GROMACS .gro file of C-alpha atoms in nm:
model
  396
    1MET     CA    1  11.334  14.637  12.708
    2ASN     CA    2  11.422  14.494  13.011
    3THR     CA    3  11.400  14.168  13.224
    4SER     CA    4  11.052  14.244  13.400
    5HIS     CA    5  10.874  14.376  13.062
    6ARG     CA    6  10.953  14.060  12.884
    7LEU     CA    7  10.802  13.849  13.207
    8ALA     CA    8  10.527  14.067  13.158
    9LEU     CA    9  10.462  14.093  12.796
   10ALA     CA   10  10.523  13.643  12.796
   11LEU     CA   11  10.255  13.650  13.115
   12LEU     CA   12  10.025  13.829  12.904
   13PHE     CA   13  10.050  13.609  12.641
   14ALA     CA   14  10.045  13.288  12.845
   15VAL     CA   15   9.670  13.414  12.989
   16ALA     CA   16   9.599  13.517  12.631
   17LEU     CA   17   9.674  13.117  12.494
   18CYS     CA   18   9.478  13.020  12.816
   19ASP     CA   19   9.193  13.181  12.745
   20ALA     CA   20   9.205  13.078  12.343
   21GLY     CA   21   9.278  12.736  12.443
   22LEU     CA   22   8.917  12.684  12.666
   23ARG     CA   23   8.768  12.668  12.339
   24TRP     CA   24   8.845  12.322  12.343
   25GLN     CA   25   8.535  12.104  12.316
   26PRO     CA   26   8.498  11.736  12.294
   27SER     CA   27   8.518  11.596  11.902
   28THR     CA   28   8.187  11.659  11.689
   29GLY     CA   29   7.969  11.344  11.678
   30ALA     CA   30   8.063  11.234  12.002
   31VAL     CA   31   7.840  11.109  12.261
   32THR     CA   32   7.844  11.381  12.550
   33PRO     CA   33   7.736  11.211  12.888
   34GLU     CA   34   7.528  11.326  13.108
   35ALA     CA   35   7.470  11.449  13.441
   36ALA     CA   36   7.383  11.153  13.686
   37VAL     CA   37   7.055  11.241  13.839
   38PRO     CA   38   6.866  11.025  14.006
   39VAL     CA   39   6.501  10.987  13.976
   40GLN     CA   40   6.341  11.330  14.152
   41ALA     CA   41   6.139  11.252  14.478
   42GLN     CA   42   5.958  11.539  14.708
   43ALA     CA   43   6.221  11.760  14.715
   44CYS     CA   44   6.290  11.762  15.124
   45THR     CA   45   6.454  12.026  15.309
   46ASP     CA   46   6.404  12.038  15.650
   47TYR     CA   47   6.702  11.904  15.848
   48ARG     CA   48   6.861  11.922  16.206
   49VAL     CA   49   7.243  11.902  16.294
   50VAL     CA   50   7.316  11.514  16.410
   51ARG     CA   51   7.661  11.550  16.521
   52GLU     CA   52   7.925  11.809  16.494
   53GLY     CA   53   8.269  11.897  16.610
   54LEU     CA   54   8.615  11.914  16.494
   55ILE     CA   55   8.838  11.661  16.287
   56PRO     CA   56   9.163  11.544  16.412
   57MET     CA   57   9.426  11.764  16.312
   58PRO     CA   58   9.768  11.643  16.321
   59GLU     CA   59  10.000  11.689  16.583
   60GLY     CA   60  10.187  12.025  16.684
   61VAL     CA   61  10.018  12.150  16.337
   62PRO     CA   62   9.906  12.526  16.393
   63ALA     CA   63   9.741  12.592  16.056
   64ALA     CA   64   9.468  12.436  15.835
   65HIS     CA   65   9.245  12.496  15.518
   66ALA     CA   66   9.002  12.424  15.261
   67SER     CA   67   8.907  12.074  15.341
   68SER     CA   68   8.728  11.837  15.101
   69LEU     CA   69   8.521  11.534  15.157
   70VAL     CA   70   8.416  11.182  15.017
   71ALA     CA   71   8.184  10.940  15.068
   72PHE     CA   72   8.368  10.580  14.981
   73PRO     CA   73   8.178  10.363  14.755
   74PRO     CA   74   8.027  10.000  14.773
   75THR     CA   75   8.298   9.901  14.564
   76HIS     CA   76   8.597  10.034  14.774
   77PRO     CA   77   8.808   9.822  15.042
   78LEU     CA   78   8.715  10.003  15.338
   79HIS     CA   79   8.326  10.081  15.243
   80ALA     CA   80   8.238   9.814  15.516
   81HIS     CA   81   8.405  10.050  15.828
   82LYS     CA   82   8.450  10.352  15.730
   83ALA     CA   83   8.165  10.616  15.600
   84LEU     CA   84   8.350  10.933  15.440
   85ALA     CA   85   8.730  11.040  15.413
   86ALA     CA   86   8.821  11.431  15.444
   87PHE     CA   87   9.144  11.555  15.285
   88TRP     CA   88   9.299  11.937  15.364
   89PHE     CA   89   9.622  12.077  15.354
   90ALA     CA   90   9.757  12.169  15.709
   91GLY     CA   91  10.062  12.297  15.758
   92THR     CA   92  10.291  12.583  16.014
   93ARG     CA   93  10.080  12.826  15.765
   94GLU     CA   94   9.911  12.832  15.360
   95SER     CA   95  10.209  12.847  15.153
   96GLY     CA   96  10.443  12.724  15.380
   97SER     CA   97  10.689  12.491  15.242
   98ASP     CA   98  10.650  12.260  15.465
   99VAL     CA   99  10.222  12.236  15.403
  100GLN     CA  100  10.075  11.872  15.344
  101ILE     CA  101   9.780  11.695  15.252
  102ALA     CA  102   9.673  11.548  15.536
  103SER     CA  103   9.356  11.320  15.585
  104SER     CA  104   9.112  11.126  15.813
  105MET     CA  105   8.804  10.907  15.792
  106PHE     CA  106   8.472  10.884  16.007
  107ASP     CA  107   8.399  10.513  16.116
  108HIS     CA  108   8.102  10.374  16.120
  109THR     CA  109   8.195  10.122  16.494
  110THR     CA  110   8.322  10.384  16.668
  111GLN     CA  111   8.147  10.712  16.534
  112ALA     CA  112   8.410  10.896  16.534
  113TRP     CA  113   8.679  11.032  16.328
  114ASP     CA  114   9.011  10.817  16.276
  115ALA     CA  115   9.345  10.972  16.405
  116PRO     CA  116   9.431  11.217  16.066
  117GLN     CA  117   9.729  11.056  15.822
  118TRP     CA  118   9.975  11.258  15.599
  119VAL     CA  119   9.910  11.126  15.257
  120VAL     CA  120  10.051  11.393  14.994
  121ASN     CA  121  10.335  11.617  15.046
  122ARG     CA  122  10.535  11.848  14.808
  123HIS     CA  123  10.871  11.630  14.779
  124THR     CA  124  10.687  11.326  14.679
  125VAL     CA  125  10.489  11.486  14.438
  126GLY     CA  126  10.805  11.675  14.262
  127GLN     CA  127  10.978  11.285  14.263
  128ASP     CA  128  10.722  11.163  14.052
  129LEU     CA  129  10.675  11.435  13.830
  130GLY     CA  130  11.065  11.502  13.772
  131ILE     CA  131  10.987  11.878  13.868
  132GLN     CA  132  11.060  12.031  14.176
  133ILE     CA  133  10.743  12.155  14.378
  134ARG     CA  134  10.765  12.479  14.625
  135ARG     CA  135  10.402  12.454  14.800
  136ILE     CA  136  10.101  12.231  14.757
  137GLY     CA  137   9.787  12.354  14.872
  138ASN     CA  138   9.397  12.263  14.837
  139PRO     CA  139   9.289  11.915  14.767
  140VAL     CA  140   8.980  11.751  14.578
  141ALA     CA  141   8.856  11.408  14.607
  142TRP     CA  142   8.665  11.180  14.407
  143ALA     CA  143   8.578  10.844  14.395
  144ASP     CA  144   8.570  10.653  13.989
  145ALA     CA  145   8.291  10.393  13.864
  146ARG     CA  146   8.529  10.138  14.032
  147GLY     CA  147   8.543  10.258  14.347
  148ARG     CA  148   8.936  10.399  14.338
  149LEU     CA  149   8.989  10.739  14.517
  150HIS     CA  150   9.138  10.996  14.331
  151LEU     CA  151   9.285  11.375  14.414
  152PHE     CA  152   9.322  11.641  14.288
  153VAL     CA  153   9.593  11.878  14.430
  154VAL     CA  154   9.711  12.234  14.366
  155ALA     CA  155  10.067  12.296  14.321
  156THR     CA  156  10.333  12.548  14.224
  157GLY     CA  157  10.726  12.525  14.112
  158LEU     CA  158  10.866  12.847  13.946
  159GLY     CA  159  10.637  13.125  13.952
  160GLY     CA  160  10.472  13.060  14.263
  161TRP     CA  161  10.108  13.033  14.238
  162ALA     CA  162  10.085  13.248  13.975
  163ALA     CA  163  10.174  13.002  13.782
  164SER     CA  164  10.010  12.661  13.982
  165ARG     CA  165   9.903  12.386  13.838
  166VAL     CA  166   9.689  12.079  13.957
  167VAL     CA  167   9.810  11.739  14.006
  168HIS     CA  168   9.625  11.411  13.932
  169LEU     CA  169   9.698  11.169  14.211
  170THR     CA  170   9.485  10.816  14.234
  171GLU     CA  171   9.495  10.544  14.514
  172GLN     CA  172   9.735  10.287  14.471
  173ALA     CA  173   9.638  10.071  14.808
  174PRO     CA  174   9.352  10.213  15.058
  175MET     CA  175   9.451  10.570  15.080
  176GLN     CA  176   9.819  10.582  14.911
  177PHE     CA  177   9.831  10.792  14.660
  178LYS     CA  178  10.085  10.844  14.349
  179VAL     CA  179  10.099  11.098  14.120
  180VAL     CA  180   9.944  11.052  13.764
  181ARG     CA  181  10.020  11.350  13.586
  182THR     CA  182   9.954  11.741  13.590
  183LEU     CA  183   9.648  11.804  13.446
  184PRO     CA  184   9.682  11.918  13.038
  185LEU     CA  185   9.438  12.229  13.105
  186THR     CA  186   9.580  12.487  12.777
  187ALA     CA  187   9.486  12.253  12.506
  188LEU     CA  188   9.710  12.522  12.291
  189VAL     CA  189  10.006  12.445  12.496
  190PRO     CA  190   9.966  12.183  12.727
  191ALA     CA  191  10.289  12.216  12.930
  192PHE     CA  192  10.230  12.609  13.036
  193ASN     CA  193   9.942  12.598  13.317
  194THR     CA  194   9.909  12.914  13.406
  195SER     CA  195   9.739  12.945  13.765
  196THR     CA  196   9.524  12.709  13.744
  197LEU     CA  197   9.336  12.533  14.099
  198VAL     CA  198   9.083  12.352  14.190
  199ARG     CA  199   8.818  12.387  14.461
  200THR     CA  200   8.509  12.189  14.487
  201VAL     CA  201   8.406  11.854  14.439
  202PRO     CA  202   8.307  11.690  14.137
  203MET     CA  203   7.962  11.628  13.989
  204PRO     CA  204   7.910  11.292  13.849
  205LEU     CA  205   7.803  11.181  13.505
  206SER     CA  206   7.584  10.870  13.401
  207ASP     CA  207   7.915  10.739  13.218
  208GLY     CA  208   8.023  10.708  13.609
  209GLY     CA  209   8.275  11.007  13.530
  210ALA     CA  210   8.246  11.365  13.643
  211VAL     CA  211   8.258  11.705  13.587
  212LEU     CA  212   8.535  11.835  13.795
  213PRO     CA  213   8.539  12.263  13.836
  214LEU     CA  214   8.844  12.445  13.827
  215TYR     CA  215   8.925  12.808  13.788
  216PHE     CA  216   9.211  13.069  13.677
  217GLU     CA  217   9.248  13.346  13.869
  218ILE     CA  218   9.571  13.529  13.744
  219GLY     CA  219   9.444  13.894  13.593
  220ILE     CA  220   9.098  13.773  13.511
  221LYS     CA  221   8.902  13.501  13.643
  222TYR     CA  222   8.661  13.273  13.598
  223GLY     CA  223   8.593  12.893  13.604
  224VAL     CA  224   8.616  12.583  13.348
  225ALA     CA  225   8.428  12.241  13.364
  226VAL     CA  226   8.683  11.953  13.291
  227ARG     CA  227   8.522  11.590  13.196
  228LEU     CA  228   8.646  11.328  13.355
  229ASN     CA  229   8.633  10.930  13.227
  230ALA     CA  230   8.523  10.661  13.435
  231GLU     CA  231   8.896  10.580  13.494
  232GLY     CA  232   8.920  10.974  13.613
  233GLU     CA  233   9.109  11.058  13.256
  234MET     CA  234   9.049  11.429  13.093
  235GLN     CA  235   8.854  11.443  12.791
  236SER     CA  236   8.780  11.798  12.723
  237MET     CA  237   8.778  12.123  12.914
  238THR     CA  238   8.460  12.409  12.868
  239ARG     CA  239   8.475  12.777  13.012
  240ILE     CA  240   8.167  12.810  13.206
  241THR     CA  241   8.115  13.188  13.217
  242GLN     CA  242   8.235  13.468  12.992
  243ARG     CA  243   8.227  13.700  13.349
  244ARG     CA  244   8.611  13.801  13.428
  245GLU     CA  245   8.579  13.837  13.791
  246VAL     CA  246   8.454  13.520  13.876
  247LEU     CA  247   8.627  13.162  14.072
  248GLN     CA  248   8.578  12.859  14.233
  249PRO     CA  249   8.256  12.735  14.099
  250THR     CA  250   8.029  12.456  14.242
  251LEU     CA  251   7.820  12.282  13.992
  252VAL     CA  252   7.438  12.075  14.029
  253ALA     CA  253   7.273  11.927  13.769
  254HIS     CA  254   6.881  12.017  13.785
  255SER     CA  255   6.823  11.752  13.510
  256PRO     CA  256   7.079  11.517  13.319
  257THR     CA  257   7.150  11.831  13.078
  258HIS     CA  258   7.072  12.115  13.264
  259TRP     CA  259   7.326  12.234  13.508
  260SER     CA  260   7.403  12.509  13.744
  261ALA     CA  261   7.732  12.660  13.789
  262PHE     CA  262   7.743  12.895  14.096
  263MET     CA  263   8.093  13.093  14.135
  264ARG     CA  264   8.257  13.331  14.397
  265ASP     CA  265   8.245  13.695  14.262
  266TYR     CA  266   8.550  13.897  14.316
  267SER     CA  267   8.348  14.211  14.252
  268PRO     CA  268   8.208  14.461  14.473
  269THR     CA  269   7.888  14.267  14.376
  270GLU     CA  270   7.929  14.047  14.678
  271MET     CA  271   7.659  13.808  14.522
  272VAL     CA  272   7.711  13.459  14.423
  273ALA     CA  273   7.738  13.394  14.049
  274HIS     CA  274   7.559  13.210  13.847
  275SER     CA  275   7.547  13.063  13.514
  276GLU     CA  276   7.371  12.778  13.332
  277THR     CA  277   7.402  12.502  13.042
  278TRP     CA  278   7.113  12.357  12.900
  279ASP     CA  279   7.308  12.077  12.682
  280ALA     CA  280   7.527  11.916  12.887
  281GLY     CA  281   7.739  12.138  12.974
  282ALA     CA  282   7.818  12.168  12.566
  283HIS     CA  283   7.738  12.558  12.626
  284TRP     CA  284   7.697  12.775  12.905
  285GLN     CA  285   7.556  13.070  12.942
  286ASP     CA  286   7.541  13.352  13.242
  287VAL     CA  287   7.238  13.426  13.377
  288GLY     CA  288   7.378  13.675  13.651
  289ASN     CA  289   7.371  13.628  14.068
  290LEU     CA  290   7.179  13.453  14.300
  291ALA     CA  291   7.004  13.687  14.587
  292LEU     CA  292   7.206  13.582  14.769
  293SER     CA  293   7.468  13.769  14.943
  294ASN     CA  294   7.872  13.605  14.955
  295PRO     CA  295   8.149  13.870  15.023
  296GLY     CA  296   8.411  13.728  14.769
  297ALA     CA  297   8.402  13.382  14.921
  298SER     CA  298   8.432  13.012  14.796
  299VAL     CA  299   8.059  12.850  14.859
  300ALA     CA  300   7.956  12.483  14.789
  301ALA     CA  301   7.641  12.386  14.630
  302LEU     CA  302   7.455  12.005  14.651
  303ARG     CA  303   7.207  11.806  14.469
  304MET     CA  304   7.011  11.597  14.717
  305SER     CA  305   6.893  11.252  14.645
  306SER     CA  306   6.541  11.480  14.739
  307GLY     CA  307   6.590  11.721  14.393
  308GLY     CA  308   6.605  11.930  14.644
  309LEU     CA  309   6.931  12.202  14.647
  310MET     CA  310   7.191  12.318  14.912
  311LEU     CA  311   7.387  12.596  14.936
  312ALA     CA  312   7.649  12.710  15.221
  313HIS     CA  313   7.804  13.046  15.151
  314ILE     CA  314   7.843  13.400  15.416
  315PRO     CA  315   7.636  13.716  15.419
  316ALA     CA  316   7.795  14.003  15.304
  317GLY     CA  317   7.864  14.264  15.537
  318ARG     CA  318   7.988  14.002  15.779
  319GLY     CA  319   8.282  13.885  15.662
  320ARG     CA  320   8.373  13.522  15.705
  321GLU     CA  321   8.284  13.526  16.120
  322VAL     CA  322   7.911  13.396  15.975
  323LEU     CA  323   7.790  13.075  15.774
  324LEU     CA  324   7.504  13.022  15.591
  325LEU     CA  325   7.331  12.768  15.421
  326SER     CA  326   7.017  12.784  15.215
  327THR     CA  327   6.792  12.541  15.063
  328SER     CA  328   6.599  12.547  14.771
  329ALA     CA  329   6.291  12.319  14.622
  330ASN     CA  330   6.516  12.322  14.283
  331GLN     CA  331   6.293  12.502  14.056
  332PRO     CA  332   6.240  12.753  13.989
  333LEU     CA  333   6.541  12.871  14.260
  334SER     CA  334   6.396  13.005  14.548
  335TRP     CA  335   6.607  13.021  14.862
  336THR     CA  336   6.555  12.943  15.263
  337THR     CA  337   6.811  13.056  15.475
  338ARG     CA  338   6.948  12.927  15.809
  339THR     CA  339   7.259  13.031  16.012
  340LEU     CA  340   7.442  12.791  16.104
  341ILE     CA  341   7.758  12.955  16.252
  342ASP     CA  342   7.679  13.324  16.382
  343GLY     CA  343   8.058  13.432  16.542
  344VAL     CA  344   8.248  13.743  16.640
  345LYS     CA  345   8.467  13.953  16.405
  346ALA     CA  346   8.791  13.824  16.302
  347ASP     CA  347   8.630  13.450  16.347
  348GLU     CA  348   8.653  13.261  16.044
  349TYR     CA  349   8.396  12.946  15.901
  350SER     CA  350   8.527  12.956  15.515
  351TYR     CA  351   8.563  12.746  15.222
  352PRO     CA  352   8.271  12.484  15.315
  353THR     CA  353   8.235  12.176  15.113
  354LEU     CA  354   7.905  11.939  15.101
  355ILE     CA  355   7.822  11.578  15.026
  356GLU     CA  356   7.546  11.366  15.101
  357VAL     CA  357   7.684  11.025  15.263
  358PRO     CA  358   7.438  10.668  15.282
  359THR     CA  359   7.286  10.606  15.658
  360VAL     CA  360   7.369  10.313  15.839
  361THR     CA  361   6.984  10.167  15.844
  362THR     CA  362   6.776   9.900  15.890
  363ALA     CA  363   6.510  10.223  15.791
  364LYS     CA  364   6.413  10.167  15.405
  365ASN     CA  365   6.374  10.514  15.191
  366THR     CA  366   6.596  10.723  15.392
  367GLN     CA  367   6.732  10.984  15.231
  368PRO     CA  368   7.115  11.048  15.235
  369ASP     CA  369   7.247  11.259  15.558
  370VAL     CA  370   7.447  11.596  15.437
  371TRP     CA  371   7.790  11.670  15.552
  372LEU     CA  372   7.934  11.957  15.562
  373SER     CA  373   8.328  12.079  15.623
  374TYR     CA  374   8.463  12.389  15.680
  375THR     CA  375   8.766  12.619  15.776
  376HIS     CA  376   8.742  12.668  16.151
  377MET     CA  377   8.941  12.977  16.227
  378ARG     CA  378   9.211  12.858  15.995
  379LYS     CA  379   9.356  12.609  16.291
  380ALA     CA  380   9.140  12.315  16.229
  381ILE     CA  381   8.832  12.181  15.963
  382ALA     CA  382   8.501  12.149  16.145
  383PHE     CA  383   8.226  11.912  16.028
  384LYS     CA  384   7.839  11.893  16.079
  385GLN     CA  385   7.628  11.564  15.977
  386LEU     CA  386   7.272  11.670  15.868
  387ARG     CA  387   6.997  11.473  15.903
  388PHE     CA  388   6.624  11.564  15.696
  389ASN     CA  389   6.309  11.480  15.868
  390CYS     CA  390   6.130  11.383  15.570
  391PRO     CA  391   6.231  11.011  15.384
  392VAL     CA  392   6.223  10.969  15.042
  393ARG     CA  393   5.937  10.839  14.844
  394SER     CA  394   5.934  10.507  14.693
  395GLN     CA  395   6.029  10.480  14.354
  396PRO     CA  396   5.837  10.162  14.121
   0.00000   0.00000   0.00000
């Protein structure tokens, strides 16, 4: 048997072990945290764009992709001055050895984005882990129960993207990050983390923790849900689909125990794939596709404070030159779609991220703004700030 055959067999064996390892569940008798779902008011989906533009790029850097947004919670030291932060990877090109994670913050006072800064590079990640890191990619940001920011970043060593892993970093000082560990995403072989990536923001839980969506993309493609406790420590992992051609899940909670995962479908179907759980993520079932087209591109979903849902996606037949935003008044899912961007062939507006950010206002019962970021032409990160035209009803 030659070397290439041995490597192929080893890779197939690793994928099988990964697939088996995803049956890891919380221990019997453990209390399963439920989703943090606000008391639902009347769903509001009527919005307007109040601000938009490009987030400043590091000087002399020609390429950018895969942004993530996080709102600064009240317990964060920067909350008084900064509303939210954006993170993305940038360099000469995707997968380039010079790619780093850049960040910029939106300032309350100036109502503008600050100058960008570099926050993570492959050299410091490799030093902290004690291994060689060849490339880094998608970042995802999250704020824990104490207000501390966490970053989850895709990194590769030997084997390239076929052996990618997710590195967990935490904030040591405001916007300064240090590696905690590589997430142990295969229970049977914790150090053999094969082709694992992160893309979309975590879904908050009632105990202050979150569910972090991840996905495997070598050979078979599927998403998993990783539970984090209130300090960001990994607790368990569950496969969220039995399909083998869907990836990049984004999670929303309809109720504390009823959740949906919307996913990029890599098959010729070109629709948004959909899985559900009715027991707070203990078990997931595939429920087909949404009535929303999406031609093999990352999607982003958000459950808003009003109870409505929002989903950013791309229409089949047009490619990434068009970006759509669909809204639903939650259950049953019935979508209204608006075109946010309608470009021309070869344009790219892709990899959207959606979060809510409270507005700085003295008015009571106003709904938080929704902030959307996305890749702009693979050269920069663009954003839109969406404001809703109907107030949130007072709660008793």
